[in-house]
Amino acid sequence: MVQYAVEAQRPGSPRSIPIRVRCTRALKIKKLQLVGFKTFADKTEIEVGDGITAVVGPNGSGKSNIADAVLWVLGEQNPRLLRGSDSRDVIFAGTDRRKPLGMAEVRLTVDNSDRSLPLDFHEITVARRVYRSGESQYLLNGAPCRLKDVVELFLDTGVGRGAYSFVTQNEIDAVLSARPEDRRELFEEAAGIKKYRVKKREAVRKLEQAEANLTRIRDILHELEAQREPLAVQAEQARRYLQLTERLREIEIDLLIADVQRADYELYSARRDRDLDMEAIARFDAELARLERESEAIGERLAQAERETDSAAISHQGALTAVERTESQLKLMEERGHAAEQRAEALDAEIGELVHRIAALERTLESADRTVECTEREEGSVGQRLEAARSRLAGLEEALAEASRQADDRQGALLRLAEQRAQRQAALAACRSRMAETAERRAGAVQTADEAAGRLAEAVRRLESVRAEAARLAGEVREEGERRAVLERERAGLLDARSRAATELDSARRLLAERSSRLATLRELQESGEGFHQGLRAVLGAARSGRLSGRYVPVVDLLTVEEAHRVAVEVALGSSLQDIVCDTEAEAREAIEWLKANRAGRATFLAPPLLRPAPRLAGSAVQGLPGLLGVGADLVRAEARFRPVLDLLLGRVVLAEEMDSALRASRRLEGWSRIVTLQGELLAPSGALTGGSLPGRGVHLVGRKGEIDDLSHVLPEIRARVEAQEAALAQAEASLARVESRLAESLSLLSDLQARAASVARDAAAAERDLERIAAEEAGARAEAARLAAVLEALGEEAGRWQESLEAASAEDSSADEAIARARDEAAHLESARDAARREAVALEVEAGRLAEKRASARREREAVGRSLAEARRALAARESQRQTAGALFADSDEARRELEHRLGEARAHLSRCEEHLAVWRARRQELLQESFDKSAAIKEATRRRADTLQELHAAELQIARLEVRLSQASQRLLEEYGIGPEEALARPAAQEMDRSTVSEVARLRREIRQMGAVNTGAVEEHQRLTERHEFLSGQRADLEAARESLLATIAEIDDSTRGTFMGTFEAVSREFGRIFARLFGGGTTRLVLTAPEDLLETGIEVIAQPPGKKPQHLSLLSGGERALTAVALLFSFLAVKPSPFVLLDEVDAPLDGANVEKFVDLVREFAEQTQFLIITHNPTTMESAPRWHGVTMPEPGISRVLSYRVPQESAPSDHAQAVAVAEPQARASGPAGSSEHSKAVATAVA
């Protein structure tokens, strides 16, 4: 349970009282359970005890996922704050060895034994689940709940999403870098006024809703007030209307009875004529039956003749087909015989050819046998000669070998002399090679010197070019700086233009919202039938729901009236505005029947085809009179098909500017029914004047319709204006973006030019160094050329000496060459003889090979001829067999031909008999066809006479139907409208025909009723209903105004409480911040400054810090370490003012050095007496402060495990420090998270 009291200076109080903080802490976290959350694939439970708990482990092992789990279970909705992009990213995604899971769940259990939280449980477990499908669920002690329930449960306890008790290193820097207005949220959390914010938002939402409802009710009341006075006038008209209609009813009853009696008599006469026609039709039917029976008999005989004719035709066709088939078979058989004869002749020719070929092959076979024998004899003779030649060749080769040995001995002596000469030549060549090499090196040195001279000149030119480029770039840098200044000024102008465009766009959008809201309200009133009488609303509702099939439109919806004329048209039409226009009489009758059947009121229907308007007033008659605007029908627009409706209702209505003009026109005009002024005054032909003030805006139906039309036309213009402003804003932003892009390009170009200028300066220095180096190279090359010239001269003298020694060795070689020449001549003679013997042996071997090939070829030829002879003999036997078959086929076809000629004669005789039978039946059929035609003509004549009589019967029946309808309609009208049945009407004495006086009275009554226009007979009932609704809405308006005042008072009360609490907390935090800041920095001061002290509800908070030895400055100007230490001071200032039961710190100590970490740890230990701390850290000093550790490891890639360790209370501080010193370095040295060494390292650290 958290208890704290703050007493601070309130606005207007004379003094400030220090805050007294009293805190007893029972609410604490007991354990955290994770299943499938990020890298915690398996169920993991982490117990959190009192004081400090440290979470350790190398980077990437999943430590921060524990902090994410706490934030997530308390309702964090932003995936980016959980280091993800989607709500489902928290579900274990799987590894190479493990499949992804379908659900993630985190449970947080807190101790509520003192009922700090408003739930009657000793322990409360908050759980959150999310499924891969996207569904999520919150639970409190296993019962499903809402996110709102979880947030409200921990509201203002210091625990929850967005609280200062959950801090990471990045969040600290974000808080220090935030805008002053954003930093206010931390102070609101410390002051516990977030609940006020929530209540105020709820109250403002309700207030906005009440304001919207109040505006809506005011609009409706305004419309209702505009209807009350017209309805009162309509009620008065209704009473006069009922008197006139009652007299007209009596006259119409007499006329209807006379019509019933007359229709009854005419119906009797028509039925008598119908009976006579029916008797004549019966006679014609009997005659037609007789003729049809006779026609049927003829038809049967004709059908028999047709069948016989068809049968004879089929037999004739069969006989004809048999003759044709036999002729075809005979022709085919003759062709087969001829083909067999030709085949036998061809086979005889082939057999003769095969006999001659066999004889030739036998002769060829005998010749091949003789060739084989002759070749074998020649092979034996050549073999003997080859053996003799080989013997002579062996003797000559032995003599040649001896001569060659002697020549080789002499050659060896010569070779030794040649070796000595070669050594001398080699020495001479080496000397000459060194001379050439030395000459080449000397030429190279000379060339190097010349090239160095050329490069020296080039280096001088390059240095001058680089210096010129440096000067040019300096000029470009100045020019680009000037262009950038111009762009800056252009950017400032565009920022101004964008601001103006945004302001104009906001104004246009507000106007669009106002007009759209007004149009929606008016359309809702129109669609709900507000202001329409009961009958009209009922018909429109039935038509919309499909209970009536026609198209029904109120007169007011057909009209388009200019705004200046709306009051006049509204008054002129009166209740006729609620007349219903339909397309046909049937639709009007259908609607009237429906109204009667459902007791839904009355309505007047206008069907344009049935309207007979009185002659309308010509517009030309009005134009010449001053003050008159025209005829009403000409001043109102509607579709052409509704022109009869306008002529009926406004064709004799005149619109005037004011009453005087109307009175003058009434004396000069003729044929008008009423004159109406623009102010709504009405002049009747009787001289009656109606006028006075109109309620509200003076219009209702026409005004509402006109306003809807006006708004419908205006809204597109406003939308176009909004779109134009949006386009202008977009254009301004695009121009601004282009200028900013050009600014960025300019900055980039300027940086590039400066970099190039620096590069050119470096190139100039390098060019100067190259110039010095090349000059040194030239001098060294020329010195080397002079030295190599002296070496070349000494080598020339040594070459002369070796040349003289070589000439002496050449003289000794001459005598040895002569002896070798004689030995070589003798060896050449022997070699020539040996070659001759070898050629002879080779020629004999070739001859022996040729004879062997000839013998083999002759044998192959003999075998081929044998195979051809056997094949020819087999072919001869086959042809002789085919010759016998062809002869037998010829004989068979000749016998079949004679048989087919006999069958053909019989078929032709049968065909002749069938032709005679067919001719007989065709003649019989023709006779019967003539008889059938004669009967058909008789039937046609009888049918024509019957049709004429039937037409007369139909005419009589049609007349009867008309009379029955006429009688039924008159009787039904008498019964429905006047309650007189048909029997009573026929039993009354014959009614007199309508005389002149009756006609005059009916005309007068109808004229007076017509001049009254459409009368709303339900006006009294409608007026009562309208009054009741007006009173009900007035009561609702009063209730809403009272609720509005109550909400405004509530918001003011919340604002007062918020200001007082916020100011007290601000002063308390400011004092604690100064104290803790001085403690951490060893001195210095700090101030918290309100950016808008006059507006305590929205003011931001600026932090001014002055570390020891420095001047006061904003947080953004502090160094990284100073900013981190300032953040720690601010965090603990909040904890000092409003202690939190639980604080989670994620690597907050990372940017602190050793000394500052010590101070941080001291603060944590001090506050740990009242607050649970869960610290994620790598710092050994921080780890040493914790009595319990949770080591996070990855025994396999992507899967986190937790190993827990509690430091024994009796352990020495040195042991604790040693364990800390070993833990983190071992974990870091274990390599990437997921390795087995990683697990061992963490196990060593925590075990």
PDB file of N, CA and C in Angstrom, residues 665-723:
ATOM      1  N   ALA A 665     -53.292  45.104 -57.469  1.00  0.00           N
ATOM      2  CA  ALA A 665     -53.434  44.072 -58.514  1.00  0.00           C
ATOM      3  C   ALA A 665     -54.762  43.339 -58.398  1.00  0.00           C
ATOM      4  N   SER A 666     -55.280  43.172 -57.159  1.00  0.00           N
ATOM      5  CA  SER A 666     -56.532  42.426 -56.985  1.00  0.00           C
ATOM      6  C   SER A 666     -57.710  43.123 -57.678  1.00  0.00           C
ATOM      7  N   ARG A 667     -57.609  44.478 -57.874  1.00  0.00           N
ATOM      8  CA  ARG A 667     -58.707  45.205 -58.486  1.00  0.00           C
ATOM      9  C   ARG A 667     -58.613  45.193 -60.009  1.00  0.00           C
ATOM     10  N   ARG A 668     -57.444  44.889 -60.527  1.00  0.00           N
ATOM     11  CA  ARG A 668     -57.247  44.958 -61.971  1.00  0.00           C
ATOM     12  C   ARG A 668     -57.146  43.587 -62.622  1.00  0.00           C
ATOM     13  N   LEU A 669     -56.730  42.584 -61.857  1.00  0.00           N
ATOM     14  CA  LEU A 669     -56.542  41.237 -62.421  1.00  0.00           C
ATOM     15  C   LEU A 669     -57.838  40.448 -62.352  1.00  0.00           C
ATOM     16  N   GLU A 670     -57.974  39.486 -63.245  1.00  0.00           N
ATOM     17  CA  GLU A 670     -59.097  38.568 -63.220  1.00  0.00           C
ATOM     18  C   GLU A 670     -58.551  37.134 -63.309  1.00  0.00           C
ATOM     19  N   GLY A 671     -59.315  36.183 -62.709  1.00  0.00           N
ATOM     20  CA  GLY A 671     -58.955  34.768 -62.813  1.00  0.00           C
ATOM     21  C   GLY A 671     -57.910  34.300 -61.831  1.00  0.00           C
ATOM     22  N   TRP A 672     -57.602  35.091 -60.804  1.00  0.00           N
ATOM     23  CA  TRP A 672     -56.619  34.660 -59.803  1.00  0.00           C
ATOM     24  C   TRP A 672     -57.326  34.029 -58.616  1.00  0.00           C
ATOM     25  N   SER A 673     -56.599  33.119 -57.917  1.00  0.00           N
ATOM     26  CA  SER A 673     -57.183  32.452 -56.745  1.00  0.00           C
ATOM     27  C   SER A 673     -56.644  33.027 -55.444  1.00  0.00           C
ATOM     28  N   ARG A 674     -55.416  33.534 -55.474  1.00  0.00           N
ATOM     29  CA  ARG A 674     -54.866  34.179 -54.287  1.00  0.00           C
ATOM     30  C   ARG A 674     -53.623  34.968 -54.697  1.00  0.00           C
ATOM     31  N   ILE A 675     -53.331  36.015 -53.918  1.00  0.00           N
ATOM     32  CA  ILE A 675     -52.122  36.818 -54.129  1.00  0.00           C
ATOM     33  C   ILE A 675     -51.337  36.780 -52.824  1.00  0.00           C
ATOM     34  N   VAL A 676     -50.027  36.472 -52.932  1.00  0.00           N
ATOM     35  CA  VAL A 676     -49.186  36.306 -51.746  1.00  0.00           C
ATOM     36  C   VAL A 676     -47.993  37.234 -51.872  1.00  0.00           C
ATOM     37  N   THR A 677     -47.661  37.920 -50.754  1.00  0.00           N
ATOM     38  CA  THR A 677     -46.490  38.792 -50.747  1.00  0.00           C
ATOM     39  C   THR A 677     -45.261  38.030 -50.276  1.00  0.00           C
ATOM     40  N   LEU A 678     -44.094  38.645 -50.497  1.00  0.00           N
ATOM     41  CA  LEU A 678     -42.835  38.015 -50.091  1.00  0.00           C
ATOM     42  C   LEU A 678     -42.752  37.865 -48.583  1.00  0.00           C
ATOM     43  N   GLN A 679     -43.527  38.685 -47.815  1.00  0.00           N
ATOM     44  CA  GLN A 679     -43.497  38.584 -46.361  1.00  0.00           C
ATOM     45  C   GLN A 679     -44.486  37.541 -45.841  1.00  0.00           C
ATOM     46  N   GLY A 680     -45.289  36.928 -46.745  1.00  0.00           N
ATOM     47  CA  GLY A 680     -46.194  35.874 -46.331  1.00  0.00           C
ATOM     48  C   GLY A 680     -47.617  36.324 -46.131  1.00  0.00           C
ATOM     49  N   GLU A 681     -47.970  37.589 -46.503  1.00  0.00           N
ATOM     50  CA  GLU A 681     -49.352  38.030 -46.406  1.00  0.00           C
ATOM     51  C   GLU A 681     -50.142  37.473 -47.584  1.00  0.00           C
ATOM     52  N   LEU A 682     -51.406  37.108 -47.328  1.00  0.00           N
ATOM     53  CA  LEU A 682     -52.210  36.405 -48.335  1.00  0.00           C
ATOM     54  C   LEU A 682     -53.520  37.156 -48.541  1.00  0.00           C
ATOM     55  N   LEU A 683     -53.897  37.353 -49.833  1.00  0.00           N
ATOM     56  CA  LEU A 683     -55.133  38.034 -50.214  1.00  0.00           C
ATOM     57  C   LEU A 683     -55.989  37.046 -50.999  1.00  0.00           C
ATOM     58  N   ALA A 684     -57.236  36.750 -50.534  1.00  0.00           N
ATOM     59  CA  ALA A 684     -58.152  35.819 -51.192  1.00  0.00           C
ATOM     60  C   ALA A 684     -59.106  36.579 -52.090  1.00  0.00           C
ATOM     61  N   PRO A 685     -59.745  35.906 -53.096  1.00  0.00           N
ATOM     62  CA  PRO A 685     -60.704  36.601 -53.980  1.00  0.00           C
ATOM     63  C   PRO A 685     -61.883  37.178 -53.211  1.00  0.00           C
ATOM     64  N   SER A 686     -62.204  36.575 -52.074  1.00  0.00           N
ATOM     65  CA  SER A 686     -63.318  37.082 -51.271  1.00  0.00           C
ATOM     66  C   SER A 686     -62.970  38.392 -50.591  1.00  0.00           C
ATOM     67  N   GLY A 687     -61.707  38.807 -50.646  1.00  0.00           N
ATOM     68  CA  GLY A 687     -61.258  40.024 -49.992  1.00  0.00           C
ATOM     69  C   GLY A 687     -60.645  39.789 -48.640  1.00  0.00           C
ATOM     70  N   ALA A 688     -60.624  38.537 -48.182  1.00  0.00           N
ATOM     71  CA  ALA A 688     -60.035  38.219 -46.877  1.00  0.00           C
ATOM     72  C   ALA A 688     -58.525  38.405 -46.943  1.00  0.00           C
ATOM     73  N   LEU A 689     -57.952  39.025 -45.911  1.00  0.00           N
ATOM     74  CA  LEU A 689     -56.512  39.235 -45.804  1.00  0.00           C
ATOM     75  C   LEU A 689     -55.976  38.414 -44.643  1.00  0.00           C
ATOM     76  N   THR A 690     -54.870  37.755 -44.871  1.00  0.00           N
ATOM     77  CA  THR A 690     -54.195  36.994 -43.806  1.00  0.00           C
ATOM     78  C   THR A 690     -52.771  37.497 -43.709  1.00  0.00           C
ATOM     79  N   GLY A 691     -52.324  37.809 -42.481  1.00  0.00           N
ATOM     80  CA  GLY A 691     -50.962  38.316 -42.322  1.00  0.00           C
ATOM     81  C   GLY A 691     -50.556  38.339 -40.877  1.00  0.00           C
ATOM     82  N   GLY A 692     -49.431  38.943 -40.601  1.00  0.00           N
ATOM     83  CA  GLY A 692     -48.898  38.991 -39.250  1.00  0.00           C
ATOM     84  C   GLY A 692     -47.474  38.453 -39.229  1.00  0.00           C
ATOM     85  N   SER A 693     -46.972  38.145 -38.015  1.00  0.00           N
ATOM     86  CA  SER A 693     -45.600  37.634 -37.892  1.00  0.00           C
ATOM     87  C   SER A 693     -45.605  36.126 -38.075  1.00  0.00           C
ATOM     88  N   LEU A 694     -44.510  35.653 -38.683  1.00  0.00           N
ATOM     89  CA  LEU A 694     -44.320  34.211 -38.879  1.00  0.00           C
ATOM     90  C   LEU A 694     -43.408  33.693 -37.784  1.00  0.00           C
ATOM     91  N   PRO A 695     -43.645  32.480 -37.277  1.00  0.00           N
ATOM     92  CA  PRO A 695     -42.767  31.938 -36.226  1.00  0.00           C
ATOM     93  C   PRO A 695     -41.395  31.618 -36.785  1.00  0.00           C
ATOM     94  N   GLY A 696     -40.368  31.841 -35.927  1.00  0.00           N
ATOM     95  CA  GLY A 696     -39.003  31.468 -36.308  1.00  0.00           C
ATOM     96  C   GLY A 696     -38.587  32.192 -37.567  1.00  0.00           C
ATOM     97  N   ARG A 697     -38.037  31.412 -38.484  1.00  0.00           N
ATOM     98  CA  ARG A 697     -37.588  31.982 -39.742  1.00  0.00           C
ATOM     99  C   ARG A 697     -38.720  32.092 -40.748  1.00  0.00           C
ATOM    100  N   GLY A 698     -39.944  31.673 -40.338  1.00  0.00           N
ATOM    101  CA  GLY A 698     -41.092  31.890 -41.177  1.00  0.00           C
ATOM    102  C   GLY A 698     -41.315  30.838 -42.227  1.00  0.00           C
ATOM    103  N   VAL A 699     -40.503  29.826 -42.353  1.00  0.00           N
ATOM    104  CA  VAL A 699     -40.679  28.777 -43.343  1.00  0.00           C
ATOM    105  C   VAL A 699     -40.414  27.450 -42.673  1.00  0.00           C
ATOM    106  N   HIS A 700     -40.972  26.428 -43.295  1.00  0.00           N
ATOM    107  CA  HIS A 700     -40.671  25.087 -42.780  1.00  0.00           C
ATOM    108  C   HIS A 700     -40.329  24.149 -43.931  1.00  0.00           C
ATOM    109  N   LEU A 701     -41.356  23.621 -44.596  1.00  0.00           N
ATOM    110  CA  LEU A 701     -41.106  22.588 -45.603  1.00  0.00           C
ATOM    111  C   LEU A 701     -40.352  23.144 -46.805  1.00  0.00           C
ATOM    112  N   VAL A 702     -40.871  24.243 -47.400  1.00  0.00           N
ATOM    113  CA  VAL A 702     -40.186  24.808 -48.557  1.00  0.00           C
ATOM    114  C   VAL A 702     -38.822  25.342 -48.161  1.00  0.00           C
ATOM    115  N   GLY A 703     -38.777  26.033 -47.012  1.00  0.00           N
ATOM    116  CA  GLY A 703     -37.490  26.564 -46.565  1.00  0.00           C
ATOM    117  C   GLY A 703     -36.474  25.459 -46.315  1.00  0.00           C
ATOM    118  N   ARG A 704     -36.949  24.370 -45.676  1.00  0.00           N
ATOM    119  CA  ARG A 704     -36.027  23.265 -45.416  1.00  0.00           C
ATOM    120  C   ARG A 704     -35.545  22.646 -46.716  1.00  0.00           C
ATOM    121  N   LYS A 705     -36.472  22.400 -47.651  1.00  0.00           N
ATOM    122  CA  LYS A 705     -36.087  21.836 -48.947  1.00  0.00           C
ATOM    123  C   LYS A 705     -35.126  22.766 -49.669  1.00  0.00           C
ATOM    124  N   GLY A 706     -35.432  24.097 -49.642  1.00  0.00           N
ATOM    125  CA  GLY A 706     -34.550  25.042 -50.310  1.00  0.00           C
ATOM    126  C   GLY A 706     -33.172  25.083 -49.674  1.00  0.00           C
ATOM    127  N   GLU A 707     -33.152  25.052 -48.338  1.00  0.00           N
ATOM    128  CA  GLU A 707     -31.847  25.097 -47.659  1.00  0.00           C
ATOM    129  C   GLU A 707     -31.037  23.851 -47.980  1.00  0.00           C
ATOM    130  N   ILE A 708     -31.728  22.686 -48.055  1.00  0.00           N
ATOM    131  CA  ILE A 708     -31.025  21.457 -48.431  1.00  0.00           C
ATOM    132  C   ILE A 708     -30.443  21.588 -49.839  1.00  0.00           C
ATOM    133  N   ASP A 709     -31.267  22.138 -50.785  1.00  0.00           N
ATOM    134  CA  ASP A 709     -30.766  22.332 -52.150  1.00  0.00           C
ATOM    135  C   ASP A 709     -29.599  23.299 -52.171  1.00  0.00           C
ATOM    136  N   ASP A 710     -29.736  24.424 -51.411  1.00  0.00           N
ATOM    137  CA  ASP A 710     -28.647  25.402 -51.383  1.00  0.00           C
ATOM    138  C   ASP A 710     -27.367  24.779 -50.838  1.00  0.00           C
ATOM    139  N   LEU A 711     -27.505  24.069 -49.713  1.00  0.00           N
ATOM    140  CA  LEU A 711     -26.312  23.447 -49.121  1.00  0.00           C
ATOM    141  C   LEU A 711     -25.726  22.380 -50.038  1.00  0.00           C
ATOM    142  N   SER A 712     -26.587  21.637 -50.745  1.00  0.00           N
ATOM    143  CA  SER A 712     -26.090  20.616 -51.666  1.00  0.00           C
ATOM    144  C   SER A 712     -25.276  21.242 -52.789  1.00  0.00           C
ATOM    145  N   HIS A 713     -25.650  22.474 -53.193  1.00  0.00           N
ATOM    146  CA  HIS A 713     -24.879  23.155 -54.232  1.00  0.00           C
ATOM    147  C   HIS A 713     -23.633  23.827 -53.658  1.00  0.00           C
ATOM    148  N   VAL A 714     -23.755  24.341 -52.424  1.00  0.00           N
ATOM    149  CA  VAL A 714     -22.636  25.078 -51.835  1.00  0.00           C
ATOM    150  C   VAL A 714     -21.517  24.131 -51.384  1.00  0.00           C
ATOM    151  N   LEU A 715     -21.903  22.932 -50.859  1.00  0.00           N
ATOM    152  CA  LEU A 715     -20.891  22.034 -50.314  1.00  0.00           C
ATOM    153  C   LEU A 715     -19.823  21.643 -51.333  1.00  0.00           C
ATOM    154  N   PRO A 716     -20.197  21.290 -52.588  1.00  0.00           N
ATOM    155  CA  PRO A 716     -19.124  20.995 -53.555  1.00  0.00           C
ATOM    156  C   PRO A 716     -18.172  22.165 -53.748  1.00  0.00           C
ATOM    157  N   GLU A 717     -18.716  23.427 -53.717  1.00  0.00           N
ATOM    158  CA  GLU A 717     -17.835  24.578 -53.855  1.00  0.00           C
ATOM    159  C   GLU A 717     -16.886  24.672 -52.666  1.00  0.00           C
ATOM    160  N   ILE A 718     -17.444  24.440 -51.456  1.00  0.00           N
ATOM    161  CA  ILE A 718     -16.570  24.502 -50.267  1.00  0.00           C
ATOM    162  C   ILE A 718     -15.532  23.379 -50.325  1.00  0.00           C
ATOM    163  N   ARG A 719     -16.000  22.177 -50.768  1.00  0.00           N
ATOM    164  CA  ARG A 719     -15.031  21.068 -50.887  1.00  0.00           C
ATOM    165  C   ARG A 719     -13.950  21.411 -51.910  1.00  0.00           C
ATOM    166  N   ALA A 720     -14.365  22.033 -53.023  1.00  0.00           N
ATOM    167  CA  ALA A 720     -13.377  22.443 -54.027  1.00  0.00           C
ATOM    168  C   ALA A 720     -12.406  23.460 -53.439  1.00  0.00           C
ATOM    169  N   ARG A 721     -12.971  24.366 -52.600  1.00  0.00           N
ATOM    170  CA  ARG A 721     -12.092  25.342 -51.949  1.00  0.00           C
ATOM    171  C   ARG A 721     -11.111  24.650 -51.010  1.00  0.00           C
ATOM    172  N   VAL A 722     -11.628  23.652 -50.254  1.00  0.00           N
ATOM    173  CA  VAL A 722     -10.737  22.895 -49.360  1.00  0.00           C
ATOM    174  C   VAL A 722      -9.656  22.179 -50.171  1.00  0.00           C
ATOM    175  N   GLU A 723     -10.104  21.558 -51.289  1.00  0.00           N
ATOM    176  CA  GLU A 723      -9.123  20.854 -52.127  1.00  0.00           C
ATOM    177  C   GLU A 723      -8.110  21.835 -52.708  1.00  0.00           C
TER     178      GLU A 723
END
